[in-house]
């Protein structure tokens, strides 16, 4: 069997509603993961692409979040309607879906337009 060409990690983290940061699961990420698995199978990529559930990817304000490796392309605000486009454009044709791609300036930073301003003590 050939090695996997891509690995997708779909955040399915769930926090209590009173938590200071949001979580991805309430935004339908289980259905998104299932849709990715179906679309990957339908595209004939089942043995080349692996879609996995993930715990928190620490991009909570951008959820639902999906990251594709080995390219480390981070997608934010992913909806069910985006799954086929990601599979076709990115996984088949090698073109990341720019409209869903999180800007580098939002990854692993405290300052991003999607994150609330830090509270001063």
Tab-separated table of N, CA, C and O in Angstrom:
chain	number	residue	atom	x	y	z
A	1	UNK	N	0.841	-1.173	0.000
A	1	UNK	CA	0.000	0.000	0.000
A	1	UNK	C	0.896	1.250	0.000
A	1	UNK	O	1.858	1.325	0.743
A	2	UNK	N	0.560	2.250	-0.832
A	2	UNK	CA	1.367	3.467	-0.864
A	2	UNK	C	1.185	4.294	0.412
A	2	UNK	O	0.202	4.129	1.138
A	3	UNK	N	2.158	5.160	0.671
A	3	UNK	CA	2.047	6.059	1.816
A	3	UNK	C	0.919	7.051	1.581
A	3	UNK	O	0.573	7.353	0.442
A	4	UNK	N	0.382	7.581	2.674
A	4	UNK	CA	-0.641	8.614	2.549
A	4	UNK	C	-0.007	9.879	1.976
A	4	UNK	O	1.088	10.274	2.381
A	5	UNK	N	-0.701	10.488	1.059
A	5	UNK	CA	-0.232	11.729	0.445
A	5	UNK	C	-0.618	12.936	1.295
A	5	UNK	O	0.100	13.922	1.357
A	6	UNK	N	-1.782	12.852	1.935
A	6	UNK	CA	-2.262	13.935	2.789
A	6	UNK	C	-2.898	13.377	4.058
A	6	UNK	O	-3.498	12.303	4.028
A	7	UNK	N	-2.784	14.158	5.114
A	7	UNK	CA	-3.500	13.896	6.359
A	7	UNK	C	-4.300	15.150	6.680
A	7	UNK	O	-3.754	16.251	6.690
A	8	UNK	N	-5.586	14.973	6.931
A	8	UNK	CA	-6.440	16.077	7.358
A	8	UNK	C	-6.749	15.877	8.829
A	8	UNK	O	-7.065	14.758	9.257
A	9	UNK	N	-6.650	16.959	9.579
A	9	UNK	CA	-7.029	16.935	10.979
A	9	UNK	C	-8.187	17.907	11.151
A	9	UNK	O	-8.063	19.090	10.823
A	10	UNK	N	-9.313	17.396	11.622
A	10	UNK	CA	-10.530	18.178	11.786
A	10	UNK	C	-10.765	18.313	13.286
A	10	UNK	O	-10.945	17.315	13.993
A	11	UNK	N	-10.750	19.550	13.771
A	11	UNK	CA	-10.932	19.776	15.200
A	11	UNK	C	-12.346	19.387	15.607
A	11	UNK	O	-13.325	19.853	15.028
A	12	UNK	N	-12.434	18.533	16.628
A	12	UNK	CA	-13.729	18.158	17.186
A	12	UNK	C	-13.744	18.452	18.687
A	12	UNK	O	-14.482	17.825	19.448
A	13	UNK	N	-12.928	19.407	19.096
A	13	UNK	CA	-12.850	19.759	20.515
A	13	UNK	C	-14.166	20.387	20.992
A	13	UNK	O	-14.811	21.128	20.256
A	14	UNK	N	-14.519	20.071	22.234
A	14	UNK	CA	-15.729	20.652	22.824
A	14	UNK	C	-15.387	21.200	24.206
A	14	UNK	O	-14.789	20.514	25.024
A	15	UNK	N	-15.756	22.446	24.411
A	15	UNK	CA	-15.583	23.092	25.704
A	15	UNK	C	-16.960	23.395	26.294
A	15	UNK	O	-17.945	23.480	25.577
A	16	UNK	N	-16.975	23.628	27.568
A	16	UNK	CA	-18.191	24.075	28.227
A	16	UNK	C	-18.594	25.434	27.648
A	16	UNK	O	-17.736	26.233	27.275
A	17	UNK	N	-19.885	25.675	27.558
A	17	UNK	CA	-20.371	26.938	26.992
A	17	UNK	C	-19.872	28.157	27.751
A	17	UNK	O	-19.786	29.247	27.196
A	18	UNK	N	-19.512	27.994	29.014
A	18	UNK	CA	-19.033	29.123	29.809
A	18	UNK	C	-17.532	29.376	29.637
A	18	UNK	O	-16.996	30.321	30.207
A	19	UNK	N	-16.866	28.554	28.853
A	19	UNK	CA	-15.418	28.717	28.642
A	19	UNK	C	-15.134	30.047	27.943
A	19	UNK	O	-15.958	30.531	27.166
A	20	UNK	N	-13.970	30.625	28.209
A	20	UNK	CA	-13.646	31.923	27.599
A	20	UNK	C	-13.394	31.860	26.086
A	20	UNK	O	-13.470	32.881	25.413
A	21	UNK	N	-13.101	30.686	25.568
A	21	UNK	CA	-12.877	30.536	24.133
A	21	UNK	C	-13.907	29.579	23.559
A	21	UNK	O	-14.362	28.668	24.242
A	22	UNK	N	-14.261	29.759	22.284
A	22	UNK	CA	-15.227	28.846	21.665
A	22	UNK	C	-14.591	27.489	21.364
A	22	UNK	O	-13.390	27.299	21.549
A	23	UNK	N	-15.397	26.567	20.903
A	23	UNK	CA	-14.874	25.271	20.464
A	23	UNK	C	-15.539	24.882	19.149
A	23	UNK	O	-16.572	25.430	18.771
A	24	UNK	N	-14.922	23.952	18.464
A	24	UNK	CA	-15.350	23.605	17.107
A	24	UNK	C	-16.538	22.644	17.050
A	24	UNK	O	-17.371	22.747	16.156
A	25	UNK	N	-16.629	21.713	17.982
A	25	UNK	CA	-17.644	20.666	17.891
A	25	UNK	C	-19.069	21.199	17.732
A	25	UNK	O	-19.814	20.695	16.891
A	26	UNK	N	-19.464	22.234	18.482
A	26	UNK	CA	-20.839	22.723	18.315
A	26	UNK	C	-21.148	23.274	16.915
A	26	UNK	O	-22.298	23.505	16.582
A	27	UNK	N	-20.132	23.451	16.095
A	27	UNK	CA	-20.313	23.972	14.740
A	27	UNK	C	-20.385	22.855	13.689
A	27	UNK	O	-20.179	23.094	12.506
A	28	UNK	N	-20.634	21.637	14.151
A	28	UNK	CA	-20.877	20.537	13.220
A	28	UNK	C	-19.654	19.812	12.703
A	28	UNK	O	-19.685	19.218	11.624
A	29	UNK	N	-18.565	19.800	13.469
A	29	UNK	CA	-17.344	19.196	12.935
A	29	UNK	C	-17.419	17.675	12.789
A	29	UNK	O	-16.705	17.113	11.962
A	30	UNK	N	-18.271	17.021	13.535
A	30	UNK	CA	-18.437	15.561	13.327
A	30	UNK	C	-19.029	15.306	11.940
A	30	UNK	O	-18.599	14.399	11.228
A	31	UNK	N	-20.008	16.127	11.543
A	31	UNK	CA	-20.595	15.989	10.204
A	31	UNK	C	-19.581	16.382	9.130
A	31	UNK	O	-19.546	15.773	8.059
A	32	UNK	N	-18.779	17.385	9.403
A	32	UNK	CA	-17.744	17.807	8.450
A	32	UNK	C	-16.738	16.676	8.263
A	32	UNK	O	-16.365	16.354	7.136
A	33	UNK	N	-16.307	16.043	9.358
A	33	UNK	CA	-15.373	14.917	9.245
A	33	UNK	C	-15.977	13.787	8.423
A	33	UNK	O	-15.333	13.233	7.531
A	34	UNK	N	-17.225	13.470	8.686
A	34	UNK	CA	-17.902	12.416	7.938
A	34	UNK	C	-17.996	12.772	6.456
A	34	UNK	O	-17.771	11.919	5.583
A	35	UNK	N	-18.299	14.030	6.171
A	35	UNK	CA	-18.382	14.483	4.771
A	35	UNK	C	-17.017	14.388	4.088
A	35	UNK	O	-16.941	14.009	2.915
A	36	UNK	N	-15.940	14.720	4.803
A	36	UNK	CA	-14.600	14.568	4.227
A	36	UNK	C	-14.321	13.109	3.909
A	36	UNK	O	-13.818	12.782	2.830
A	37	UNK	N	-14.636	12.219	4.826
A	37	UNK	CA	-14.384	10.797	4.589
A	37	UNK	C	-15.147	10.308	3.353
A	37	UNK	O	-14.597	9.591	2.522
A	38	UNK	N	-16.414	10.718	3.231
A	38	UNK	CA	-17.214	10.326	2.067
A	38	UNK	C	-16.652	10.916	0.774
A	38	UNK	O	-16.552	10.222	-0.240
A	39	UNK	N	-16.294	12.201	0.804
A	39	UNK	CA	-15.779	12.861	-0.403
A	39	UNK	C	-14.436	12.276	-0.822
A	39	UNK	O	-14.166	12.119	-2.020
A	40	UNK	N	-13.614	11.943	0.146
A	40	UNK	CA	-12.308	11.327	-0.149
A	40	UNK	C	-12.527	9.962	-0.800
A	40	UNK	O	-11.896	9.635	-1.806
A	41	UNK	N	-13.436	9.177	-0.255
A	41	UNK	CA	-13.750	7.860	-0.823
A	41	UNK	C	-14.320	8.013	-2.236
A	41	UNK	O	-13.887	7.324	-3.168
A	42	UNK	N	-15.284	8.930	-2.407
A	42	UNK	CA	-15.911	9.145	-3.715
A	42	UNK	C	-14.910	9.607	-4.770
A	42	UNK	O	-15.084	9.316	-5.955
A	43	UNK	N	-13.876	10.322	-4.333
A	43	UNK	CA	-12.848	10.812	-5.269
A	43	UNK	C	-11.790	9.751	-5.566
A	43	UNK	O	-10.862	9.998	-6.335
A	44	UNK	N	-11.926	8.577	-4.962
A	44	UNK	CA	-10.955	7.510	-5.194
A	44	UNK	C	-9.638	7.731	-4.469
A	44	UNK	O	-8.600	7.189	-4.862
A	45	UNK	N	-9.662	8.499	-3.377
A	45	UNK	CA	-8.437	8.847	-2.648
A	45	UNK	C	-8.310	8.126	-1.316
A	45	UNK	O	-7.409	8.435	-0.533
A	46	UNK	N	-9.183	7.163	-1.068
A	46	UNK	CA	-9.232	6.525	0.250
A	46	UNK	C	-7.881	5.997	0.724
A	46	UNK	O	-7.565	6.072	1.907
A	47	UNK	N	-7.072	5.489	-0.167
A	47	UNK	CA	-5.782	4.920	0.231
A	47	UNK	C	-4.642	5.930	0.165
A	47	UNK	O	-3.497	5.591	0.463
A	48	UNK	N	-4.967	7.168	-0.207
A	48	UNK	CA	-3.940	8.208	-0.306
A	48	UNK	C	-4.143	9.361	0.665
A	48	UNK	O	-3.227	10.140	0.916
A	49	UNK	N	-5.361	9.494	1.191
A	49	UNK	CA	-5.690	10.618	2.074
A	49	UNK	C	-6.378	10.076	3.316
A	49	UNK	O	-7.271	9.237	3.232
A	50	UNK	N	-5.951	10.592	4.450
A	50	UNK	CA	-6.537	10.164	5.729
A	50	UNK	C	-7.161	11.371	6.422
A	50	UNK	O	-6.502	12.392	6.597
A	51	UNK	N	-8.430	11.281	6.774
A	51	UNK	CA	-9.130	12.334	7.514
A	51	UNK	C	-9.296	11.872	8.959
A	51	UNK	O	-9.854	10.811	9.209
A	52	UNK	N	-8.787	12.670	9.879
A	52	UNK	CA	-8.787	12.306	11.287
A	52	UNK	C	-9.454	13.369	12.139
A	52	UNK	O	-9.309	14.561	11.875
A	53	UNK	N	-10.119	12.915	13.200
A	53	UNK	CA	-10.591	13.846	14.226
A	53	UNK	C	-9.370	14.303	15.009
A	53	UNK	O	-8.412	13.559	15.194
A	54	UNK	N	-9.451	15.522	15.486
A	54	UNK	CA	-8.378	16.056	16.300
A	54	UNK	C	-8.965	16.698	17.536
A	54	UNK	O	-10.098	17.185	17.517
A	55	UNK	N	-8.173	16.719	18.586
A	55	UNK	CA	-8.515	17.548	19.733
A	55	UNK	C	-8.239	18.993	19.348
A	55	UNK	O	-8.075	19.328	18.169
A	56	UNK	N	-8.146	19.836	20.339
A	56	UNK	CA	-7.978	21.268	20.097
A	56	UNK	C	-6.712	21.553	19.293
A	56	UNK	O	-5.628	21.066	19.601
A	57	UNK	N	-6.877	22.342	18.242
A	57	UNK	CA	-5.752	22.779	17.406
A	57	UNK	C	-5.327	24.208	17.769
A	57	UNK	O	-4.499	24.796	17.109
A	58	UNK	N	-5.918	24.746	18.813
A	58	UNK	CA	-5.613	26.075	19.360
A	58	UNK	C	-5.849	27.204	18.361
A	58	UNK	O	-5.146	28.191	18.332
A	59	UNK	N	-6.853	27.017	17.523
A	59	UNK	CA	-7.288	28.065	16.592
A	59	UNK	C	-8.784	28.280	16.804
A	59	UNK	O	-9.559	28.420	15.866
A	60	UNK	N	-9.185	28.301	18.051
A	60	UNK	CA	-10.593	28.237	18.465
A	60	UNK	C	-11.477	29.316	17.854
A	60	UNK	O	-12.630	29.055	17.535
A	61	UNK	N	-10.968	30.517	17.719
A	61	UNK	CA	-11.764	31.611	17.182
A	61	UNK	C	-11.978	31.496	15.674
A	61	UNK	O	-12.717	32.278	15.095
A	62	UNK	N	-11.341	30.518	15.055
A	62	UNK	CA	-11.433	30.316	13.608
A	62	UNK	C	-12.247	29.075	13.249
A	62	UNK	O	-12.240	28.642	12.102
A	63	UNK	N	-12.915	28.505	14.213
A	63	UNK	CA	-13.575	27.236	14.002
A	63	UNK	C	-14.838	27.300	13.167
A	63	UNK	O	-15.446	28.350	13.041
A	64	UNK	N	-15.129	26.188	12.566
A	64	UNK	CA	-14.434	24.911	12.524
A	64	UNK	C	-13.108	24.994	11.757
A	64	UNK	O	-13.016	25.647	10.726
A	65	UNK	N	-12.115	24.310	12.304
A	65	UNK	CA	-10.758	24.349	11.754
A	65	UNK	C	-10.379	22.985	11.199
A	65	UNK	O	-10.660	21.951	11.802
A	66	UNK	N	-9.713	23.020	10.026
A	66	UNK	CA	-9.170	21.824	9.385
A	66	UNK	C	-7.749	22.172	8.954
A	66	UNK	O	-7.514	23.238	8.390
A	67	UNK	N	-6.798	21.282	9.236
A	67	UNK	CA	-5.430	21.494	8.771
A	67	UNK	C	-5.041	20.308	7.897
A	67	UNK	O	-5.390	19.166	8.189
A	68	UNK	N	-4.367	20.608	6.787
A	68	UNK	CA	-3.958	19.585	5.824
A	68	UNK	C	-2.433	19.502	5.824
A	68	UNK	O	-1.744	20.500	5.597
A	69	UNK	N	-1.939	18.313	6.082
A	69	UNK	CA	-0.498	18.046	6.030
A	69	UNK	C	-0.209	17.105	4.877
A	69	UNK	O	-1.079	16.338	4.495
A	70	UNK	N	0.975	17.184	4.257
A	70	UNK	CA	2.190	17.765	4.793
A	70	UNK	C	2.368	19.259	4.525
A	70	UNK	O	3.317	19.867	5.013
A	71	UNK	N	1.466	19.889	3.806
A	71	UNK	CA	1.656	21.297	3.446
A	71	UNK	C	1.430	22.258	4.601
A	71	UNK	O	1.786	23.419	4.511
A	72	UNK	N	0.796	21.794	5.685
A	72	UNK	CA	0.438	22.647	6.824
A	72	UNK	C	-0.436	23.804	6.375
A	72	UNK	O	-0.202	24.953	6.711
A	73	UNK	N	-1.469	23.489	5.598
A	73	UNK	CA	-2.448	24.487	5.178
A	73	UNK	C	-3.588	24.461	6.194
A	73	UNK	O	-4.225	23.430	6.396
A	74	UNK	N	-3.805	25.611	6.813
A	74	UNK	CA	-4.832	25.753	7.844
A	74	UNK	C	-6.058	26.411	7.242
A	74	UNK	O	-5.967	27.494	6.671
A	75	UNK	N	-7.199	25.746	7.392
A	75	UNK	CA	-8.467	26.289	6.934
A	75	UNK	C	-9.321	26.649	8.143
A	75	UNK	O	-9.385	25.894	9.120
A	76	UNK	N	-9.994	27.795	8.049
A	76	UNK	CA	-10.859	28.222	9.131
A	76	UNK	C	-12.274	28.470	8.647
A	76	UNK	O	-12.514	28.683	7.465
A	77	UNK	N	-13.186	28.416	9.595
A	77	UNK	CA	-14.607	28.667	9.339
A	77	UNK	C	-15.151	27.704	8.282
A	77	UNK	O	-15.987	28.070	7.454
A	78	UNK	N	-14.661	26.457	8.291
A	78	UNK	CA	-15.044	25.447	7.301
A	78	UNK	C	-16.480	24.993	7.564
A	78	UNK	O	-16.867	24.705	8.694
A	79	UNK	N	-17.253	24.923	6.495
A	79	UNK	CA	-18.642	24.472	6.549
A	79	UNK	C	-18.794	23.217	5.678
A	79	UNK	O	-17.940	22.935	4.842
A	80	UNK	N	-19.897	22.506	5.867
A	80	UNK	CA	-20.160	21.313	5.048
A	80	UNK	C	-20.049	21.615	3.559
A	80	UNK	O	-19.497	20.822	2.803
A	81	UNK	N	-20.547	22.769	3.137
A	81	UNK	CA	-20.543	23.120	1.713
A	81	UNK	C	-19.132	23.313	1.161
A	81	UNK	O	-18.935	23.333	-0.050
A	82	UNK	N	-18.117	23.430	2.027
A	82	UNK	CA	-16.733	23.643	1.598
A	82	UNK	C	-15.962	22.345	1.370
A	82	UNK	O	-14.895	22.354	0.759
A	83	UNK	N	-16.471	21.243	1.866
A	83	UNK	CA	-15.743	19.975	1.845
A	83	UNK	C	-15.380	19.545	0.425
A	83	UNK	O	-14.218	19.239	0.134
A	84	UNK	N	-16.349	19.512	-0.479
A	84	UNK	CA	-16.064	19.055	-1.846
A	84	UNK	C	-15.030	19.945	-2.532
A	84	UNK	O	-14.177	19.454	-3.269
A	85	UNK	N	-15.099	21.245	-2.286
A	85	UNK	CA	-14.128	22.168	-2.891
A	85	UNK	C	-12.718	21.900	-2.363
A	85	UNK	O	-11.759	21.889	-3.138
A	86	UNK	N	-12.580	21.657	-1.062
A	86	UNK	CA	-11.255	21.357	-0.501
A	86	UNK	C	-10.723	20.055	-1.085
A	86	UNK	O	-9.558	19.962	-1.478
A	87	UNK	N	-11.573	19.045	-1.178
A	87	UNK	CA	-11.131	17.759	-1.737
A	87	UNK	C	-10.724	17.927	-3.193
A	87	UNK	O	-9.642	17.496	-3.608
A	88	UNK	N	-11.565	18.561	-3.989
A	88	UNK	CA	-11.279	18.703	-5.417
A	88	UNK	C	-10.073	19.603	-5.670
A	88	UNK	O	-9.137	19.222	-6.370
A	89	UNK	N	-10.125	20.794	-5.114
A	89	UNK	CA	-9.064	21.771	-5.406
A	89	UNK	C	-7.744	21.433	-4.729
A	89	UNK	O	-6.698	21.437	-5.369
A	90	UNK	N	-7.778	21.161	-3.441
A	90	UNK	CA	-6.529	20.951	-2.713
A	90	UNK	C	-6.000	19.522	-2.851
A	90	UNK	O	-4.861	19.320	-3.250
A	91	UNK	N	-6.832	18.546	-2.529
A	91	UNK	CA	-6.339	17.175	-2.487
A	91	UNK	C	-6.136	16.561	-3.862
A	91	UNK	O	-5.224	15.759	-4.052
A	92	UNK	N	-6.966	16.926	-4.823
A	92	UNK	CA	-6.812	16.369	-6.175
A	92	UNK	C	-5.894	17.231	-7.031
A	92	UNK	O	-4.955	16.732	-7.656
A	93	UNK	N	-6.149	18.545	-7.051
A	93	UNK	CA	-5.406	19.430	-7.958
A	93	UNK	C	-4.229	20.152	-7.322
A	93	UNK	O	-3.486	20.848	-8.019
A	94	UNK	N	-4.061	20.024	-6.010
A	94	UNK	CA	-2.907	20.632	-5.346
A	94	UNK	C	-2.988	22.145	-5.186
A	94	UNK	O	-1.954	22.796	-5.007
A	95	UNK	N	-4.204	22.693	-5.235
A	95	UNK	CA	-4.390	24.149	-5.101
A	95	UNK	C	-5.179	24.426	-3.830
A	95	UNK	O	-6.402	24.213	-3.805
A	96	UNK	N	-4.518	24.914	-2.781
A	96	UNK	CA	-5.265	25.241	-1.567
A	96	UNK	C	-6.398	26.232	-1.859
A	96	UNK	O	-6.291	27.064	-2.758
A	97	UNK	N	-7.461	26.117	-1.106
A	97	UNK	CA	-8.638	26.978	-1.265
A	97	UNK	C	-8.358	28.262	-0.481
A	97	UNK	O	-8.537	28.314	0.737
A	98	UNK	N	-7.901	29.279	-1.185
A	98	UNK	CA	-7.422	30.507	-0.540
A	98	UNK	C	-8.501	31.221	0.269
A	98	UNK	O	-8.204	31.804	1.305
A	99	UNK	N	-9.745	31.174	-0.166
A	99	UNK	CA	-10.797	31.900	0.561
A	99	UNK	C	-11.037	31.324	1.954
A	99	UNK	O	-11.574	32.014	2.833
A	100	UNK	N	-10.631	30.088	2.196
A	100	UNK	CA	-10.803	29.459	3.501
A	100	UNK	C	-9.507	29.399	4.309
A	100	UNK	O	-9.523	29.060	5.486
A	101	UNK	N	-8.415	29.711	3.660
A	101	UNK	CA	-7.104	29.588	4.294
A	101	UNK	C	-6.926	30.657	5.375
A	101	UNK	O	-7.207	31.832	5.149
A	102	UNK	N	-6.465	30.222	6.538
A	102	UNK	CA	-6.203	31.174	7.612
A	102	UNK	C	-4.902	31.911	7.314
A	102	UNK	O	-3.907	31.290	6.936
A	103	UNK	N	-4.894	33.224	7.493
A	103	UNK	CA	-3.657	33.967	7.263
A	103	UNK	C	-2.591	33.554	8.279
A	103	UNK	O	-2.904	33.259	9.435
A	104	UNK	N	-1.347	33.535	7.847
A	104	UNK	CA	-0.249	33.195	8.753
A	104	UNK	C	-0.252	34.090	9.979
A	104	UNK	O	0.130	33.671	11.063
A	105	UNK	N	-0.686	35.333	9.801
A	105	UNK	CA	-0.691	36.284	10.915
A	105	UNK	C	-1.684	35.892	12.009
A	105	UNK	O	-1.643	36.447	13.106
A	106	UNK	N	-2.566	34.939	11.733
A	106	UNK	CA	-3.538	34.481	12.732
A	106	UNK	C	-3.122	33.180	13.414
A	106	UNK	O	-3.751	32.765	14.384
A	107	UNK	N	-2.096	32.533	12.919
A	107	UNK	CA	-1.686	31.248	13.486
A	107	UNK	C	-0.690	31.449	14.621
A	107	UNK	O	0.298	32.175	14.468
A	108	UNK	N	-0.966	30.789	15.734
A	108	UNK	CA	-0.073	30.800	16.885
A	108	UNK	C	0.321	32.197	17.328
A	108	UNK	O	1.490	32.474	17.581
A	109	UNK	N	-0.649	33.069	17.388
A	109	UNK	CA	-0.410	34.431	17.830
A	109	UNK	C	-1.535	34.866	18.760
A	109	UNK	O	-2.648	34.366	18.669
A	110	UNK	N	-1.227	35.786	19.641
A	110	UNK	CA	-2.254	36.310	20.540
A	110	UNK	C	-3.072	37.398	19.862
A	110	UNK	O	-4.153	37.734	20.311
A	111	UNK	N	-2.543	37.959	18.783
A	111	UNK	CA	-3.199	39.094	18.135
A	111	UNK	C	-3.678	38.696	16.743
A	111	UNK	O	-2.880	38.408	15.865
A	112	UNK	N	-4.969	38.678	16.595
A	112	UNK	CA	-5.598	38.316	15.330
A	112	UNK	C	-6.946	39.014	15.310
A	112	UNK	O	-7.585	39.150	16.357
A	113	UNK	N	-7.398	39.468	14.158
A	113	UNK	CA	-8.694	40.156	14.123
A	113	UNK	C	-9.872	39.295	14.598
A	113	UNK	O	-10.911	39.819	14.961
A	114	UNK	N	-9.687	37.979	14.625
A	114	UNK	CA	-10.771	37.081	15.039
A	114	UNK	C	-10.795	36.838	16.544
A	114	UNK	O	-11.760	36.292	17.065
A	115	UNK	N	-9.719	37.206	17.225
A	115	UNK	CA	-9.620	36.966	18.659
A	115	UNK	C	-9.994	38.233	19.425
A	115	UNK	O	-9.629	39.330	19.022
A	116	UNK	N	-10.690	38.058	20.539
A	116	UNK	CA	-11.016	39.238	21.339
A	116	UNK	C	-9.746	39.843	21.929
A	116	UNK	O	-8.759	39.139	22.145
A	117	UNK	N	-9.783	41.135	22.158
A	117	UNK	CA	-8.635	41.814	22.752
A	117	UNK	C	-8.402	41.257	24.159
A	117	UNK	O	-9.364	40.961	24.882
A	118	UNK	N	-7.125	41.110	24.542
A	118	UNK	CA	-6.854	40.607	25.891
A	118	UNK	C	-7.401	41.571	26.940
A	118	UNK	O	-7.370	42.780	26.763
A	119	UNK	N	-7.896	40.998	28.024
A	119	UNK	CA	-8.422	41.811	29.123
A	119	UNK	C	-7.259	42.236	30.006
A	119	UNK	O	-6.393	41.432	30.347
A	120	UNK	N	-7.239	43.493	30.358
A	120	UNK	CA	-6.194	44.009	31.253
A	120	UNK	C	-6.629	43.841	32.683
A	120	UNK	O	-7.791	44.059	33.025
A	121	UNK	N	-5.685	43.457	33.504
A	121	UNK	CA	-5.981	43.242	34.936
A	121	UNK	C	-5.819	44.519	35.704
A	121	UNK	O	-5.104	45.372	35.434
